[in-house]
mmCIF file of C-alpha atoms in Angstrom:
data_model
loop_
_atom_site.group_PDB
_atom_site.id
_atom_site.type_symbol
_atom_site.label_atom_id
_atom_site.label_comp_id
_atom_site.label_asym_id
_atom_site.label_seq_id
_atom_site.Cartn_x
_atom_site.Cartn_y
_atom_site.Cartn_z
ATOM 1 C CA UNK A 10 20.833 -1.266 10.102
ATOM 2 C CA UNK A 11 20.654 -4.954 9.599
ATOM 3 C CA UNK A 12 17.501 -6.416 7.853
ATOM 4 C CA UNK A 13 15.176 -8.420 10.572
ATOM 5 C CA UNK A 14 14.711 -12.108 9.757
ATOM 6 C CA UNK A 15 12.413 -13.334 7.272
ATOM 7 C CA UNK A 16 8.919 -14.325 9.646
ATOM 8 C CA UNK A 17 8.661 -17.860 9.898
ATOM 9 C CA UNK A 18 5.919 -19.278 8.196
ATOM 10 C CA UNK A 19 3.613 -21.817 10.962
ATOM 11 C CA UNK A 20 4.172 -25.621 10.476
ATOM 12 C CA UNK A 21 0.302 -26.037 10.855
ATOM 13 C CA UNK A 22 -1.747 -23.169 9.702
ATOM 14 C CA UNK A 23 -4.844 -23.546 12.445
ATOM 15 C CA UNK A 24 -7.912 -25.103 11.282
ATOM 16 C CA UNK A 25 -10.279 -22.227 11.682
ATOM 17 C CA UNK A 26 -7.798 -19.516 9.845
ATOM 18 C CA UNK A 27 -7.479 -22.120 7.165
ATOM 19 C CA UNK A 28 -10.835 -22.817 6.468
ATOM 20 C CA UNK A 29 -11.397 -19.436 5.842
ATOM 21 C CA UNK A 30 -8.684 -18.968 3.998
ATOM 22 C CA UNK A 31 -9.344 -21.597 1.143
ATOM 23 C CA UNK A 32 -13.303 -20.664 0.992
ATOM 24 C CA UNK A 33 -10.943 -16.797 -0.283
ATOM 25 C CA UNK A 34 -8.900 -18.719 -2.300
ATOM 26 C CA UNK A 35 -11.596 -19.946 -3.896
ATOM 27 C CA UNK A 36 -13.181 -16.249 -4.563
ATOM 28 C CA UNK A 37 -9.981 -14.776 -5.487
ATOM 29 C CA UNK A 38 -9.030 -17.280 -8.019
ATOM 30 C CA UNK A 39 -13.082 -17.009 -9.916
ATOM 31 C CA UNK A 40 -13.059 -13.249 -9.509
ATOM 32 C CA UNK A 41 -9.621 -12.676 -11.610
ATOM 33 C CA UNK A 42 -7.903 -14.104 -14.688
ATOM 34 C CA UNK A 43 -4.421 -13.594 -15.215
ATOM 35 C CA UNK A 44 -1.743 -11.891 -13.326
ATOM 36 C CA UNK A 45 -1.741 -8.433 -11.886
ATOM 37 C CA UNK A 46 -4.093 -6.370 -9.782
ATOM 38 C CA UNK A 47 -7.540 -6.408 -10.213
ATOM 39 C CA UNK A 48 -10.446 -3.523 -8.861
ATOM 40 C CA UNK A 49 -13.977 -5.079 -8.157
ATOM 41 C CA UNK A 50 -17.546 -4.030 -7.916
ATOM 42 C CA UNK A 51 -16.807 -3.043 -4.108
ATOM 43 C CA UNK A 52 -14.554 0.348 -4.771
ATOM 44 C CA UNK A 53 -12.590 -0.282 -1.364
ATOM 45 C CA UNK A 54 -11.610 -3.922 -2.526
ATOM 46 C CA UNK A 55 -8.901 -5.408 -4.925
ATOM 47 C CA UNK A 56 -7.681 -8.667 -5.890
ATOM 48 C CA UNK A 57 -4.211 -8.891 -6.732
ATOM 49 C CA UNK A 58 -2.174 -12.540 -8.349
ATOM 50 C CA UNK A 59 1.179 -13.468 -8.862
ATOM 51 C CA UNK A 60 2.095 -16.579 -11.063
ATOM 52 C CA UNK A 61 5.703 -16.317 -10.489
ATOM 53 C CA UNK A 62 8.305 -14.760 -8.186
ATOM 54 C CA UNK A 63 9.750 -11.265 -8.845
ATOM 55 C CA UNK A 64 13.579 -11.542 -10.119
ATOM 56 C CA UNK A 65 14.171 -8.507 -8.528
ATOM 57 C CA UNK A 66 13.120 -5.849 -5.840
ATOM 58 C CA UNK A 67 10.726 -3.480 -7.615
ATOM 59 C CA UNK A 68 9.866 0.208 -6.564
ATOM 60 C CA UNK A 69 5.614 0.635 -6.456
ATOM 61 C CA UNK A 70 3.335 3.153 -5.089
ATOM 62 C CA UNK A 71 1.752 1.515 -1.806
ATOM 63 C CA UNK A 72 -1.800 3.544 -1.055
ATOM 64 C CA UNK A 73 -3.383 3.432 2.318
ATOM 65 C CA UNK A 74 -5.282 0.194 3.522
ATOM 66 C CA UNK A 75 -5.050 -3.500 4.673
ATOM 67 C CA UNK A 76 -3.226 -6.691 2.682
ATOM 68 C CA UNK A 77 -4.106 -9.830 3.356
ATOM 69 C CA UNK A 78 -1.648 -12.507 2.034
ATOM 70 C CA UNK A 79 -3.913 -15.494 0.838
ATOM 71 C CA UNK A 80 -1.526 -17.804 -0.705
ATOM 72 C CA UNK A 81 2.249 -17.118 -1.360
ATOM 73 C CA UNK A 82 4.953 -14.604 0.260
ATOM 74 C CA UNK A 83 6.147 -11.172 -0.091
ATOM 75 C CA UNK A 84 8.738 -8.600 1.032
ATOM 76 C CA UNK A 85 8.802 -5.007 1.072
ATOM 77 C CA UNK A 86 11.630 -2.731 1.648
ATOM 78 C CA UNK A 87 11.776 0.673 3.183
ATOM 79 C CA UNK A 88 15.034 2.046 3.814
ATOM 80 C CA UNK A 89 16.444 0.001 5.896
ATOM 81 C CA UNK A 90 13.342 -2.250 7.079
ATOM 82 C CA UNK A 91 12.468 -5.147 5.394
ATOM 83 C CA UNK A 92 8.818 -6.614 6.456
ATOM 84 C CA UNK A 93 7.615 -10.145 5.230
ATOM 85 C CA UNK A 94 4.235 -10.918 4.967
ATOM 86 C CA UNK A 95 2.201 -14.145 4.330
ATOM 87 C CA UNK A 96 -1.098 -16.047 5.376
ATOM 88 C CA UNK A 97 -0.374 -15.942 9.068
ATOM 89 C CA UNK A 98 0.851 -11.838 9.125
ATOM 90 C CA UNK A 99 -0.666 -8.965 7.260
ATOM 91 C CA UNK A 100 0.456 -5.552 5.907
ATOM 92 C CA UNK A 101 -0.975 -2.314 7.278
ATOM 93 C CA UNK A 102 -0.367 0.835 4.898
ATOM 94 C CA UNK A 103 -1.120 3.688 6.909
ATOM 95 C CA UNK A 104 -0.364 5.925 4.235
ATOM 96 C CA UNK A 105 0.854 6.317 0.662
ATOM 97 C CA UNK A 106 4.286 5.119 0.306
ATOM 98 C CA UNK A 107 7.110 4.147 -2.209
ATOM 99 C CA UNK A 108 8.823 1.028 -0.712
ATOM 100 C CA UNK A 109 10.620 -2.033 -2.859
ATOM 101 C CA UNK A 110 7.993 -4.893 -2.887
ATOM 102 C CA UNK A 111 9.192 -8.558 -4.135
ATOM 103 C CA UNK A 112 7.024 -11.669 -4.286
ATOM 104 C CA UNK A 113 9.065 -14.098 -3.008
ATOM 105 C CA UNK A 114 6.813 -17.592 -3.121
ATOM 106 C CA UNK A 115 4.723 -17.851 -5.868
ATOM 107 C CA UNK A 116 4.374 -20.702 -8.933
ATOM 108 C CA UNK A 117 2.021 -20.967 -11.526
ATOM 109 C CA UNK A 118 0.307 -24.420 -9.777
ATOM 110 C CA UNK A 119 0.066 -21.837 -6.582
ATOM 111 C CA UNK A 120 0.179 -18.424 -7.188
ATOM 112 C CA UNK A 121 0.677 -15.449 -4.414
ATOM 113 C CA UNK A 122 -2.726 -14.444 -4.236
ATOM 114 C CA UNK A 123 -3.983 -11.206 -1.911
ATOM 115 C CA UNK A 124 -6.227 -9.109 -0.901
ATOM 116 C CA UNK A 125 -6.223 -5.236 -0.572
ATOM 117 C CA UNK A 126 -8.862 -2.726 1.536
ATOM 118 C CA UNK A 127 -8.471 0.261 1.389
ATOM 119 C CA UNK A 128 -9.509 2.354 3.830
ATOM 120 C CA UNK A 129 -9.927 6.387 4.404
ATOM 121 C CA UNK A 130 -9.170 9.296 7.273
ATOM 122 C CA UNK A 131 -12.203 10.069 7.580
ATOM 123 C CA UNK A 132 -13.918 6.483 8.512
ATOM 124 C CA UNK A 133 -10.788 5.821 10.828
ATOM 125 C CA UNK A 134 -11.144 8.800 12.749
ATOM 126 C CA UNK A 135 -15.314 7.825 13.181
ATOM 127 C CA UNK A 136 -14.396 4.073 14.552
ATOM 128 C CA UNK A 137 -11.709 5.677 16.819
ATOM 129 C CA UNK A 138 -14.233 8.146 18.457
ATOM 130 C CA UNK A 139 -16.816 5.550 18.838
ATOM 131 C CA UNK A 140 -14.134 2.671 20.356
ATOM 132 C CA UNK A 141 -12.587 5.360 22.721
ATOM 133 C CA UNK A 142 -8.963 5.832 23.705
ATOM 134 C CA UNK A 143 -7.092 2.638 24.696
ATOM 135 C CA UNK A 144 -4.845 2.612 28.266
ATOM 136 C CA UNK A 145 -2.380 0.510 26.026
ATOM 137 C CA UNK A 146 -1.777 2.944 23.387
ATOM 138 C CA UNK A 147 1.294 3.706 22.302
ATOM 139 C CA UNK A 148 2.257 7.713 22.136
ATOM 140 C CA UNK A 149 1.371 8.738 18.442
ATOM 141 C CA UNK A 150 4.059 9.473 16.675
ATOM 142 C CA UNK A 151 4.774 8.209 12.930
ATOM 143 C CA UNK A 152 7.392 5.401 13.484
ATOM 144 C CA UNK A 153 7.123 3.787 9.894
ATOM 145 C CA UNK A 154 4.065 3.960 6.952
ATOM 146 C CA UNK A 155 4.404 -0.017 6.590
ATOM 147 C CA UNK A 156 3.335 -2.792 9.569
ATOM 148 C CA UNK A 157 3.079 -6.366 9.724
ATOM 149 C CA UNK A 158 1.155 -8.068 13.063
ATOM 150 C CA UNK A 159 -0.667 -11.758 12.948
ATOM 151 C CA UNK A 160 -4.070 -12.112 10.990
ATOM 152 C CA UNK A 161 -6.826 -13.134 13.443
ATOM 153 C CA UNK A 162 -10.068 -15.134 12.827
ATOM 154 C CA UNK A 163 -11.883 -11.993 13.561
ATOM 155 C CA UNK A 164 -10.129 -9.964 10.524
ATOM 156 C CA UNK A 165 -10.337 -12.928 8.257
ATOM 157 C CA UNK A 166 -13.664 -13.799 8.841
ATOM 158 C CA UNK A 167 -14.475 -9.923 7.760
ATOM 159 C CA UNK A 168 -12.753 -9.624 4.953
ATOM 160 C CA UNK A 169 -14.563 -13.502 3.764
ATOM 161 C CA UNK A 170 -17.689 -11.818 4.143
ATOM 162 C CA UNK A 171 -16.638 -8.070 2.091
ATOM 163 C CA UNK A 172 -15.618 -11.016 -0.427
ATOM 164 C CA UNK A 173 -18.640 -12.675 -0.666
ATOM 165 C CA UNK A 174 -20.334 -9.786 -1.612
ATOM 166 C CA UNK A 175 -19.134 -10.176 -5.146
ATOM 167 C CA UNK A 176 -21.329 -12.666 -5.476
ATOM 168 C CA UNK A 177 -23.906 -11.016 -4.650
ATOM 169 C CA UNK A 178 -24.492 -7.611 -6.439
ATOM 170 C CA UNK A 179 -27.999 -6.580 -4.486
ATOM 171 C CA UNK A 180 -26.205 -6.225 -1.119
ATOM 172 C CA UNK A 181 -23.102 -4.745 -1.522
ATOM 173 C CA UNK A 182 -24.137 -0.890 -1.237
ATOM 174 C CA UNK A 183 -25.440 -1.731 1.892
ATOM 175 C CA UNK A 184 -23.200 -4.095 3.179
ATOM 176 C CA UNK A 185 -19.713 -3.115 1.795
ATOM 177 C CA UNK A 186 -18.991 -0.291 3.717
ATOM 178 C CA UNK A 187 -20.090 -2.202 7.185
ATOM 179 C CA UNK A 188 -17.867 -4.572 6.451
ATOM 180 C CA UNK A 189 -14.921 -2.075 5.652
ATOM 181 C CA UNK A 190 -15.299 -0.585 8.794
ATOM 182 C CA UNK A 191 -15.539 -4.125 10.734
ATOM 183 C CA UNK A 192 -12.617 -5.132 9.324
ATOM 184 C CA UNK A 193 -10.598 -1.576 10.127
ATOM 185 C CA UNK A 194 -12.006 -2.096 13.725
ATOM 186 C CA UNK A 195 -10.523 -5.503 14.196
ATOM 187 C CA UNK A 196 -6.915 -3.702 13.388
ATOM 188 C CA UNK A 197 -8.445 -0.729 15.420
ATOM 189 C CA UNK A 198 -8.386 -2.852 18.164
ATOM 190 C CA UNK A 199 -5.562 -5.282 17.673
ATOM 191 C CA UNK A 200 -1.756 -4.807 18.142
ATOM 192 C CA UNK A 201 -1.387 -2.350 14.974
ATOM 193 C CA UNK A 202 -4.080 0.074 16.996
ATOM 194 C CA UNK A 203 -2.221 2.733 17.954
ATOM 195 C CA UNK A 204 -0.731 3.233 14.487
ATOM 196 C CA UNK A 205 -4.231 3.699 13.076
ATOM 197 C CA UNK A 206 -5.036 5.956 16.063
ATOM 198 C CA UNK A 207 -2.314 8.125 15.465
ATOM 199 C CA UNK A 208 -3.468 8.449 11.812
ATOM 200 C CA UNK A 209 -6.525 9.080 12.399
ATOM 201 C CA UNK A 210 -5.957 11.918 15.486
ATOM 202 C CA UNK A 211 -6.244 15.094 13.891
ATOM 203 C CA UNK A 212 -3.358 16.993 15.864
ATOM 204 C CA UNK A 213 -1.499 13.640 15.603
ATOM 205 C CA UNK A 214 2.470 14.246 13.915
ATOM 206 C CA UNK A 215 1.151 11.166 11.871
ATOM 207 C CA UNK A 216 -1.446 12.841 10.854
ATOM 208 C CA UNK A 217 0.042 16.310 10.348
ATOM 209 C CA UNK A 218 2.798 14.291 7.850
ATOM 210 C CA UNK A 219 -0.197 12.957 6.501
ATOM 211 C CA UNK A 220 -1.265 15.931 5.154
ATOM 212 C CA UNK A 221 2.088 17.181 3.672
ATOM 213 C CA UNK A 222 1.880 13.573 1.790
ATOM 214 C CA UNK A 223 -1.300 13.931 0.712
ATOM 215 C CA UNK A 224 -0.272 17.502 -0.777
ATOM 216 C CA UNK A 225 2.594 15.897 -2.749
ATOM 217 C CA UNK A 226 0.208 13.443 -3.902
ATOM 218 C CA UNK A 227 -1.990 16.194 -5.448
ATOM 219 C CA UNK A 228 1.003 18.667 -6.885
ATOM 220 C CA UNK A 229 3.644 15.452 -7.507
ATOM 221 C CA UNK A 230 3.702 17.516 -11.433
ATOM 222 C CA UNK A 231 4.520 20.949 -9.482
ATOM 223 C CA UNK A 232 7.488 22.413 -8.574
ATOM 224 C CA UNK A 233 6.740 22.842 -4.634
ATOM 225 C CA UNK A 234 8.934 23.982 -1.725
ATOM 226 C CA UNK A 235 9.946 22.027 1.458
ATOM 227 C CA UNK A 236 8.204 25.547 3.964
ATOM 228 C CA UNK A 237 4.768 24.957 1.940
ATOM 229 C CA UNK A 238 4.698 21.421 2.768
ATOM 230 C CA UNK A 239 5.672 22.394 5.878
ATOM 231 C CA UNK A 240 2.763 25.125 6.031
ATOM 232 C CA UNK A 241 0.416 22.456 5.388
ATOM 233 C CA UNK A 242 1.643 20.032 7.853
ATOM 234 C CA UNK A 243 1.901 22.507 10.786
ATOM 235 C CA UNK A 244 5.565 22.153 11.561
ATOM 236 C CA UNK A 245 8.680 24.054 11.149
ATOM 237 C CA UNK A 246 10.540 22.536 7.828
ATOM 238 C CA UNK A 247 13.334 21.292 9.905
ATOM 239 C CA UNK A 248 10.843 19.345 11.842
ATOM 240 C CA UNK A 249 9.048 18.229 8.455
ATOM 241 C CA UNK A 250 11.786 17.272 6.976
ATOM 242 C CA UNK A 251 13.257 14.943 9.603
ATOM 243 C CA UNK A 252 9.971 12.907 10.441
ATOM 244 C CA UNK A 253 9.306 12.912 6.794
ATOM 245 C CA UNK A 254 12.552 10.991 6.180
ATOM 246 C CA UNK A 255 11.648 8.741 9.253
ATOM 247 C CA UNK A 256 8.009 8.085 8.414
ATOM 248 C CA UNK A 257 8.841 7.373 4.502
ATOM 249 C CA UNK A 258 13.169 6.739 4.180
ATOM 250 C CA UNK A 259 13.620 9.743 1.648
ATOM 251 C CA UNK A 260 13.355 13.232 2.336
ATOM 252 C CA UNK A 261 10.083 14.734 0.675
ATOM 253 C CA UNK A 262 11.844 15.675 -2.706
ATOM 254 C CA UNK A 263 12.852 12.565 -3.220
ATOM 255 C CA UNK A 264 9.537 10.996 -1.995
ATOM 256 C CA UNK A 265 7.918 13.431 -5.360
ATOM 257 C CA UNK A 266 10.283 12.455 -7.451
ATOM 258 C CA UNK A 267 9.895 8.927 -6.787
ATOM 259 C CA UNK A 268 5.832 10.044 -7.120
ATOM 260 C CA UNK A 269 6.445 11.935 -10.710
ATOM 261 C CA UNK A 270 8.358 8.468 -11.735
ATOM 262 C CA UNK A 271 5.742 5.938 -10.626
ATOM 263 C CA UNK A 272 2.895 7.904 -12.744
ATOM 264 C CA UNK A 273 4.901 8.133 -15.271
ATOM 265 C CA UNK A 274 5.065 4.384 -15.745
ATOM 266 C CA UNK A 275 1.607 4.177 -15.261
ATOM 267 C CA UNK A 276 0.890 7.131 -18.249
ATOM 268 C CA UNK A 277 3.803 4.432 -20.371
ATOM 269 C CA UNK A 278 1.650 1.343 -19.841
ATOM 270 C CA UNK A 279 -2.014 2.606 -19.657
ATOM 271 C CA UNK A 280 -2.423 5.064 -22.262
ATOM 272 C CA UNK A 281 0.678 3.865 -24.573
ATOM 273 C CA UNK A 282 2.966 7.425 -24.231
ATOM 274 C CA UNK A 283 6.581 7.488 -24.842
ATOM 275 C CA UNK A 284 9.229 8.623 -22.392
ATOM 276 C CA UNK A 285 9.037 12.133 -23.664
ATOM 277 C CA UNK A 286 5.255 12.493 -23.353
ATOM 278 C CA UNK A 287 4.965 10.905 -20.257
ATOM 279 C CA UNK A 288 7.865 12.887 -18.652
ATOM 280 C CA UNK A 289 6.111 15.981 -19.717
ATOM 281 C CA UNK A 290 3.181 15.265 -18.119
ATOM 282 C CA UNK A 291 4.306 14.737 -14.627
ATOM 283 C CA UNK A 292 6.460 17.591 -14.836
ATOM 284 C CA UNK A 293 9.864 16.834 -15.892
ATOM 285 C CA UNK A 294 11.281 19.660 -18.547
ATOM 286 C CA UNK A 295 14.408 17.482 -19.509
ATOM 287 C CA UNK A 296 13.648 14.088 -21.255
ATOM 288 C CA UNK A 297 17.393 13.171 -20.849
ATOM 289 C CA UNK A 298 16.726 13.957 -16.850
ATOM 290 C CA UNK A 299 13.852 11.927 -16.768
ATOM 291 C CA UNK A 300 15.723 8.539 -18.370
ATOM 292 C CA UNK A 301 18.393 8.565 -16.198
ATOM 293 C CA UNK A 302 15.934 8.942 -12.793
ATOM 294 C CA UNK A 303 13.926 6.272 -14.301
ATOM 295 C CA UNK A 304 16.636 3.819 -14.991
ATOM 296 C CA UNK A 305 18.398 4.614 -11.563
ATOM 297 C CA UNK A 306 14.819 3.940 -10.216
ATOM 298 C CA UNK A 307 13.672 0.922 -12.018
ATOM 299 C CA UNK A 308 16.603 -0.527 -13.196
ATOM 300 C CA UNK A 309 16.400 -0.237 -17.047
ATOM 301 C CA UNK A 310 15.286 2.780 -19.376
ATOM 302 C CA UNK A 311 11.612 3.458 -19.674
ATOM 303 C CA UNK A 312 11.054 2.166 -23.331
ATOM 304 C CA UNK A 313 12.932 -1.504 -22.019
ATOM 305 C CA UNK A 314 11.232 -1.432 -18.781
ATOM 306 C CA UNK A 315 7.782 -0.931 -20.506
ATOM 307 C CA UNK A 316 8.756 -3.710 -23.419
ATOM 308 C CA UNK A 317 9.645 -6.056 -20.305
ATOM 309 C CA UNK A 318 6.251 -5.377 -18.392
ATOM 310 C CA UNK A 319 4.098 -6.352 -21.167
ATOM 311 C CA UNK A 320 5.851 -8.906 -22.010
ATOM 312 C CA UNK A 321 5.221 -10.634 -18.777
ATOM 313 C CA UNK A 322 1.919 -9.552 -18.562
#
């Protein structure tokens, strides 16, 4: 399958998207420091910078919830799809994936700057039973975990106003999780709809392969079988295993191997382990195994990758 073309960035971002773009420019760039991803006071809310473009396509764990692109570009790869985001098109995750992300325009005078919300099943499935099934909805099946669709004034105005709420301490227990759910309603009701819908639908397939992702997310250190993912999804494993592939691009082994290697990189930069510890811990019994996943993975052996990573950071 041949990659789609890059989405054209607009010649003249419109006024009202770009007024409220700069006044979250402006938070983004007070409310973090240096490079990397950043949680806030708001738990469903993080800031994330770039100073410079990737040099390559990098693996990374992709959680459910909403980027918006504030400054800069970015592509992500899933099998063979390849989505590009920016300020006029954001990302919906609809659940946790392992795709290639790049940031592809980004300098130090204007980094990639974005936003991420997450959001959860539970508060998705509320707003869908309060907005009411949709004549336009598409059938709900899982097609892909990753979309891109245009940003409205309506979404961006939202997430301006979960923003400002970092500024102001006193209302955001109140006001944060209105906001979350104003700004999941504007994609409830937007072109991306019936991908949350289907998400959210509790006999959904989407949701169903939610579940068996979910389970791998919780047991990624286990040694678990395709029939009791399959158990937990409601589905013969023939039937898990090819929507699994088509939701995600790998079949669900390699989707917790992939899982066991991401953590471990996170154990390796967080609490300082080497290879050996941190392979251990997410349930690898060969070290030797474990380095040659991880460099077929991420491109170099753990101890380099690590050194190379906190370097640049």
């Amino acid at each position: 399958m041949v990659a789609p073309t890059p989405i054209p960035l607009a010649e003249g971002f419109p006024d009202a998207l770009q007024a409220l773009r700069a006044q979250m420019v402006d938070l983004t760039l007070r409310h973090i420091d240096g490079d990397g991803s950043r949680p806030t006071e708001l738990s469903c809310l993080q800031l994330i910078k770039a100073s410079c473009t990737a040099p390559r396509t990098a693996p990374a764990l992709y959680e459910p919830g909403l980027v918006i692109v504030l400054q800069g570009r970015k592509k992500v790869e899933l099998g063979n799809e390849t989505l590009y985001y920016d300020p006029l098109h954001f990302l919906l995750v609809s659940m946790t994936m392992l795709p290639k992300g790049q940031v592809i325009d980004a300098t130090p005078e204007k980094p990639y700057l974005c936003v991420r919300v997450s959001c959860d099943t539970q508060t998705l499935a509320e707003l869908m039973l309060e907005v009411g099934p949709a004549s336009s909805d598409a059938p709900a099946q899982a097609q892909s975990g990753l979309n891109v669709a245009p940003v409205s004034e309506s979404l961006l105005s939202a997430a301006l106003r979960l923003m400002q709420l970092l500024d102001n301490p006193q209302d955001q227990r109140v006001l944060g999780p209105l906001l979350q759910r104003e700004i999941f309603y504007r994609v409830l009701t937007g072109p991306l709809g019936p991908r949350l819908r289907a998400l959210a639908q509790q006999d959904s397939a989407t949701r169903r392969l939610s579940r068996a992702i979910d389970e791998l997310n919780r047991r990624f250190h286990e040694a678990i079988s395709i029939d009791e993912l399959a158990e937990v999804a409601h589905m013969s494993a023939s039937t898990l295993h090819q929507r699994f592939k088509q939701l995600t691009s790998m079949s669900p082994m390699q989707y917790q191997k992939q899982l066991r290697l991401q953590h471990a990189r996170r154990l390796m930069l967080a609490s300082g382990l080497d290879a050996a510890a941190a392979a251990h811990q997410v349930g690898y019994e060969s070290a030797s195994q474990f380095s040659r996943e991880y460099r077929r993975l991420f491109g170099t052996p753990p101890r380099t990758d690590i050194e190379q990573i906190l370097r640049a950071s």
